[in-house]
Amino acid sequence: MSGMLIVGAGLAGLTVAETLRAEGYAGPVTLLGDEPHAPYQRPPLSKGFLQGETAEAQLMMRTEEAMTKKNIELKVGAGVTAIDRAARQVTLADGSTLAYDGLALCTGARLRPLPLAGAELEGVCGLRSLDDSKAIKAALETAQNVVIIGGGFIGLEVAAVARRQGKRVTVLEAAERLMARVVPPHVSRFYLDLHTSQGVEVVLAAAVAELTGSDGRIAAVRTGDGREFPADLVLVGIGVIANAELAQAAGLDVAGAIVVDACSRTSDPAIVAAGDCTVRRMEDGSLRRLESVQNAMEQAKSAAVSLLGRERPFTATPWFWSDQYDVKLQMAGLTAGYDTVVTRGAAAVDATTQKFSWYYFKAGRLLAIDSLNQSPDHLTGRKLLDKGISPTPEQAADTGFDLASLLA
Ligand SMILES: Cc1cc2nc3c(=O)[nH]c(=O)nc-3n(C[C@H](O)[C@H](O)[C@H](O)COP(=O)(O)OP(=O)(O)OC[C@H]3O[C@@H](n4cnc5c(N)ncnc54)[C@H](O)[C@@H]3O)c2cc1C
């Protein structure tokens, strides 16, 4: 018996391995990761870890003993370079090969590079890995002027940390609004006001043209309109590219990312894929790509069950969170296509002490909820959405109405 091989020792890979065991699989389980670290959590890398509130040891998802106890063999520094589907084996960077009965691709994503002159200067960073976060943390000790290229979640979280450390922070966003790909306009406005109130300079519709340096170190970022922003640390946060090349070279169905179904199956019955390296084919044929902890975990659970020849589709409502300053945003459901939005709870004068939620509806049915420092709304909302139960917009807006009562 060759057993199950998992490529990528991140959240999705670890979850596939543990789910195989939880489902009673007794054969060999091998987790291959190309990083030098055992599986660790990425969300704190732009939040608590960067801020100095979370220690490196707390990022680690499992101890060595826990892995041994579950009889999961973890190989770090073990990059997979090719898959031979006919022979059911993979080749590692050192030239060795490993055979599999079932293969899970959990290769995640890598940073999208900034295609501009000066992007290679010292002091220009991206944030994906523990080592990236450590480098930024060290650079923040001496940096005074921090420029963030890209006003998405990660860029804005780093902006908040840097600002809290008293740095002069500028966010340059190419779009007309912040986080435009994932949140509606009023949420972008909320975050623009939040960052501005904290002293961050946010430049929208910014066309970054060039990064200039002296002695190989970053000195400034120039935009197309001739403005120059002094910088001793630049964070490039312009999104990621799915690590799908292995799958593509092996002839699997790839559309920017590895195409999977609701059960995380690829176009090869012996291969599943989960997490940031995937895009999901929905029932109507459309493709949905999510990059989140929940997506990685849920897809991984489905993937492990599929490897065992059974079906457990991922049906839960998507959710996500982001921490910036003292504001926790929790999102449940997807807002695309909403026609009505109502607010539940009062907006406070101080942006960092807000406590309310937006409820999104389409044709009278609840689609999604964005909560600000209002976890109970988020948790109830997730249950409502999972069960397909919808309050009316009037009930959602009325804080006197107990939304949880609809679940009874
Ligand atoms: C800074 C940061 C903050 C985030 N904050 C949040 C948040 O607040 N909320 C949220 O829901 N999500 C957040 N995310 C996203 C979340 O962390 C990811 O969606 C999740 O980590 C995806 O897990 P994964 O296992 O699919 O991929 P990854 O965590 O990327 O793991 C994939 C692993 O596979 C390895 N690998 C790739 N190719 C190979 C190969 N050929 N051979 C061997 N190994 C390989 C990679 O090096 C990597 O270690 C954040 C991400 C980052 C970077």
PDB file of N, CA and C in Angstrom, residues 230-267:
ATOM      1  N   PRO A 230       8.085  59.329   0.222  1.00  0.00           N
ATOM      2  CA  PRO A 230       9.304  58.780   0.820  1.00  0.00           C
ATOM      3  C   PRO A 230       8.980  57.465   1.539  1.00  0.00           C
ATOM      4  N   ALA A 231       9.892  56.515   1.428  1.00  0.00           N
ATOM      5  CA  ALA A 231       9.625  55.208   2.043  1.00  0.00           C
ATOM      6  C   ALA A 231      10.916  54.557   2.492  1.00  0.00           C
ATOM      7  N   ASP A 232      10.915  54.022   3.727  1.00  0.00           N
ATOM      8  CA  ASP A 232      12.023  53.127   4.061  1.00  0.00           C
ATOM      9  C   ASP A 232      11.537  51.695   4.213  1.00  0.00           C
ATOM     10  N   LEU A 233      10.226  51.509   4.114  1.00  0.00           N
ATOM     11  CA  LEU A 233       9.663  50.159   4.035  1.00  0.00           C
ATOM     12  C   LEU A 233       8.456  50.215   3.115  1.00  0.00           C
ATOM     13  N   VAL A 234       8.423  49.313   2.138  1.00  0.00           N
ATOM     14  CA  VAL A 234       7.274  49.234   1.221  1.00  0.00           C
ATOM     15  C   VAL A 234       6.692  47.837   1.315  1.00  0.00           C
ATOM     16  N   LEU A 235       5.391  47.751   1.565  1.00  0.00           N
ATOM     17  CA  LEU A 235       4.731  46.442   1.528  1.00  0.00           C
ATOM     18  C   LEU A 235       3.908  46.380   0.255  1.00  0.00           C
ATOM     19  N   VAL A 236       4.170  45.356  -0.546  1.00  0.00           N
ATOM     20  CA  VAL A 236       3.382  45.154  -1.766  1.00  0.00           C
ATOM     21  C   VAL A 236       2.307  44.116  -1.445  1.00  0.00           C
ATOM     22  N   GLY A 237       1.057  44.540  -1.504  1.00  0.00           N
ATOM     23  CA  GLY A 237      -0.043  43.620  -1.195  1.00  0.00           C
ATOM     24  C   GLY A 237      -1.062  43.687  -2.312  1.00  0.00           C
ATOM     25  N   ILE A 238      -0.710  43.117  -3.445  1.00  0.00           N
ATOM     26  CA  ILE A 238      -1.568  43.248  -4.637  1.00  0.00           C
ATOM     27  C   ILE A 238      -2.152  41.900  -5.057  1.00  0.00           C
ATOM     28  N   GLY A 239      -2.292  41.010  -4.071  1.00  0.00           N
ATOM     29  CA  GLY A 239      -2.965  39.750  -4.350  1.00  0.00           C
ATOM     30  C   GLY A 239      -2.013  38.593  -4.567  1.00  0.00           C
ATOM     31  N   VAL A 240      -2.616  37.452  -4.848  1.00  0.00           N
ATOM     32  CA  VAL A 240      -1.828  36.220  -4.953  1.00  0.00           C
ATOM     33  C   VAL A 240      -2.132  35.485  -6.255  1.00  0.00           C
ATOM     34  N   ILE A 241      -1.247  34.553  -6.546  1.00  0.00           N
ATOM     35  CA  ILE A 241      -1.418  33.666  -7.708  1.00  0.00           C
ATOM     36  C   ILE A 241      -1.493  32.245  -7.154  1.00  0.00           C
ATOM     37  N   ALA A 242      -2.496  31.497  -7.559  1.00  0.00           N
ATOM     38  CA  ALA A 242      -2.632  30.120  -7.075  1.00  0.00           C
ATOM     39  C   ALA A 242      -1.457  29.273  -7.572  1.00  0.00           C
ATOM     40  N   ASN A 243      -0.944  28.416  -6.692  1.00  0.00           N
ATOM     41  CA  ASN A 243       0.134  27.509  -7.093  1.00  0.00           C
ATOM     42  C   ASN A 243      -0.491  26.299  -7.802  1.00  0.00           C
ATOM     43  N   ALA A 244      -0.742  26.465  -9.066  1.00  0.00           N
ATOM     44  CA  ALA A 244      -1.456  25.424  -9.825  1.00  0.00           C
ATOM     45  C   ALA A 244      -0.589  24.801 -10.914  1.00  0.00           C
ATOM     46  N   GLU A 245       0.680  25.192 -10.968  1.00  0.00           N
ATOM     47  CA  GLU A 245       1.533  24.731 -12.080  1.00  0.00           C
ATOM     48  C   GLU A 245       1.751  23.217 -12.075  1.00  0.00           C
ATOM     49  N   LEU A 246       1.907  22.654 -10.870  1.00  0.00           N
ATOM     50  CA  LEU A 246       2.095  21.194 -10.774  1.00  0.00           C
ATOM     51  C   LEU A 246       0.906  20.470 -11.407  1.00  0.00           C
ATOM     52  N   ALA A 247      -0.279  20.928 -11.037  1.00  0.00           N
ATOM     53  CA  ALA A 247      -1.512  20.316 -11.531  1.00  0.00           C
ATOM     54  C   ALA A 247      -1.636  20.520 -13.036  1.00  0.00           C
ATOM     55  N   GLN A 248      -1.294  21.726 -13.477  1.00  0.00           N
ATOM     56  CA  GLN A 248      -1.396  22.032 -14.911  1.00  0.00           C
ATOM     57  C   GLN A 248      -0.453  21.134 -15.712  1.00  0.00           C
ATOM     58  N   ALA A 249       0.789  21.018 -15.218  1.00  0.00           N
ATOM     59  CA  ALA A 249       1.767  20.198 -15.945  1.00  0.00           C
ATOM     60  C   ALA A 249       1.334  18.737 -15.980  1.00  0.00           C
ATOM     61  N   ALA A 250       0.558  18.327 -14.957  1.00  0.00           N
ATOM     62  CA  ALA A 250       0.098  16.931 -14.918  1.00  0.00           C
ATOM     63  C   ALA A 250      -1.177  16.737 -15.733  1.00  0.00           C
ATOM     64  N   GLY A 251      -1.662  17.819 -16.345  1.00  0.00           N
ATOM     65  CA  GLY A 251      -2.827  17.701 -17.233  1.00  0.00           C
ATOM     66  C   GLY A 251      -4.164  17.769 -16.526  1.00  0.00           C
ATOM     67  N   LEU A 252      -4.187  18.225 -15.277  1.00  0.00           N
ATOM     68  CA  LEU A 252      -5.474  18.387 -14.589  1.00  0.00           C
ATOM     69  C   LEU A 252      -6.168  19.641 -15.102  1.00  0.00           C
ATOM     70  N   ASP A 253      -7.472  19.720 -14.852  1.00  0.00           N
ATOM     71  CA  ASP A 253      -8.255  20.877 -15.273  1.00  0.00           C
ATOM     72  C   ASP A 253      -7.849  22.077 -14.395  1.00  0.00           C
ATOM     73  N   VAL A 254      -7.325  23.107 -15.041  1.00  0.00           N
ATOM     74  CA  VAL A 254      -6.867  24.308 -14.313  1.00  0.00           C
ATOM     75  C   VAL A 254      -7.436  25.542 -15.005  1.00  0.00           C
ATOM     76  N   ALA A 255      -8.010  26.441 -14.214  1.00  0.00           N
ATOM     77  CA  ALA A 255      -8.503  27.716 -14.760  1.00  0.00           C
ATOM     78  C   ALA A 255      -8.015  28.833 -13.840  1.00  0.00           C
ATOM     79  N   GLY A 256      -6.730  29.131 -13.941  1.00  0.00           N
ATOM     80  CA  GLY A 256      -6.121  30.104 -13.025  1.00  0.00           C
ATOM     81  C   GLY A 256      -5.793  29.450 -11.693  1.00  0.00           C
ATOM     82  N   ALA A 257      -6.555  28.448 -11.323  1.00  0.00           N
ATOM     83  CA  ALA A 257      -6.334  27.671 -10.100  1.00  0.00           C
ATOM     84  C   ALA A 257      -6.855  26.261 -10.414  1.00  0.00           C
ATOM     85  N   ILE A 258      -6.613  25.321  -9.504  1.00  0.00           N
ATOM     86  CA  ILE A 258      -7.017  23.934  -9.793  1.00  0.00           C
ATOM     87  C   ILE A 258      -8.542  23.828  -9.661  1.00  0.00           C
ATOM     88  N   VAL A 259      -9.196  23.370 -10.708  1.00  0.00           N
ATOM     89  CA  VAL A 259     -10.657  23.307 -10.695  1.00  0.00           C
ATOM     90  C   VAL A 259     -11.101  22.077  -9.891  1.00  0.00           C
ATOM     91  N   VAL A 260     -11.955  22.336  -8.889  1.00  0.00           N
ATOM     92  CA  VAL A 260     -12.505  21.243  -8.083  1.00  0.00           C
ATOM     93  C   VAL A 260     -14.025  21.365  -8.020  1.00  0.00           C
ATOM     94  N   ASP A 261     -14.677  20.252  -7.630  1.00  0.00           N
ATOM     95  CA  ASP A 261     -16.122  20.317  -7.420  1.00  0.00           C
ATOM     96  C   ASP A 261     -16.409  20.519  -5.929  1.00  0.00           C
ATOM     97  N   ALA A 262     -17.676  20.421  -5.545  1.00  0.00           N
ATOM     98  CA  ALA A 262     -18.060  20.679  -4.146  1.00  0.00           C
ATOM     99  C   ALA A 262     -17.415  19.688  -3.193  1.00  0.00           C
ATOM    100  N   CYS A 263     -16.969  18.536  -3.730  1.00  0.00           N
ATOM    101  CA  CYS A 263     -16.315  17.517  -2.888  1.00  0.00           C
ATOM    102  C   CYS A 263     -14.795  17.589  -3.028  1.00  0.00           C
ATOM    103  N   SER A 264     -14.281  18.670  -3.602  1.00  0.00           N
ATOM    104  CA  SER A 264     -12.839  18.908  -3.766  1.00  0.00           C
ATOM    105  C   SER A 264     -12.157  17.922  -4.702  1.00  0.00           C
ATOM    106  N   ARG A 265     -12.945  17.289  -5.603  1.00  0.00           N
ATOM    107  CA  ARG A 265     -12.348  16.367  -6.566  1.00  0.00           C
ATOM    108  C   ARG A 265     -11.832  17.137  -7.768  1.00  0.00           C
ATOM    109  N   THR A 266     -10.667  16.710  -8.279  1.00  0.00           N
ATOM    110  CA  THR A 266     -10.142  17.305  -9.508  1.00  0.00           C
ATOM    111  C   THR A 266     -10.634  16.454 -10.677  1.00  0.00           C
ATOM    112  N   SER A 267     -10.062  16.707 -11.860  1.00  0.00           N
ATOM    113  CA  SER A 267     -10.476  15.919 -13.012  1.00  0.00           C
ATOM    114  C   SER A 267      -9.853  14.514 -13.008  1.00  0.00           C
TER     115      SER A 267
END
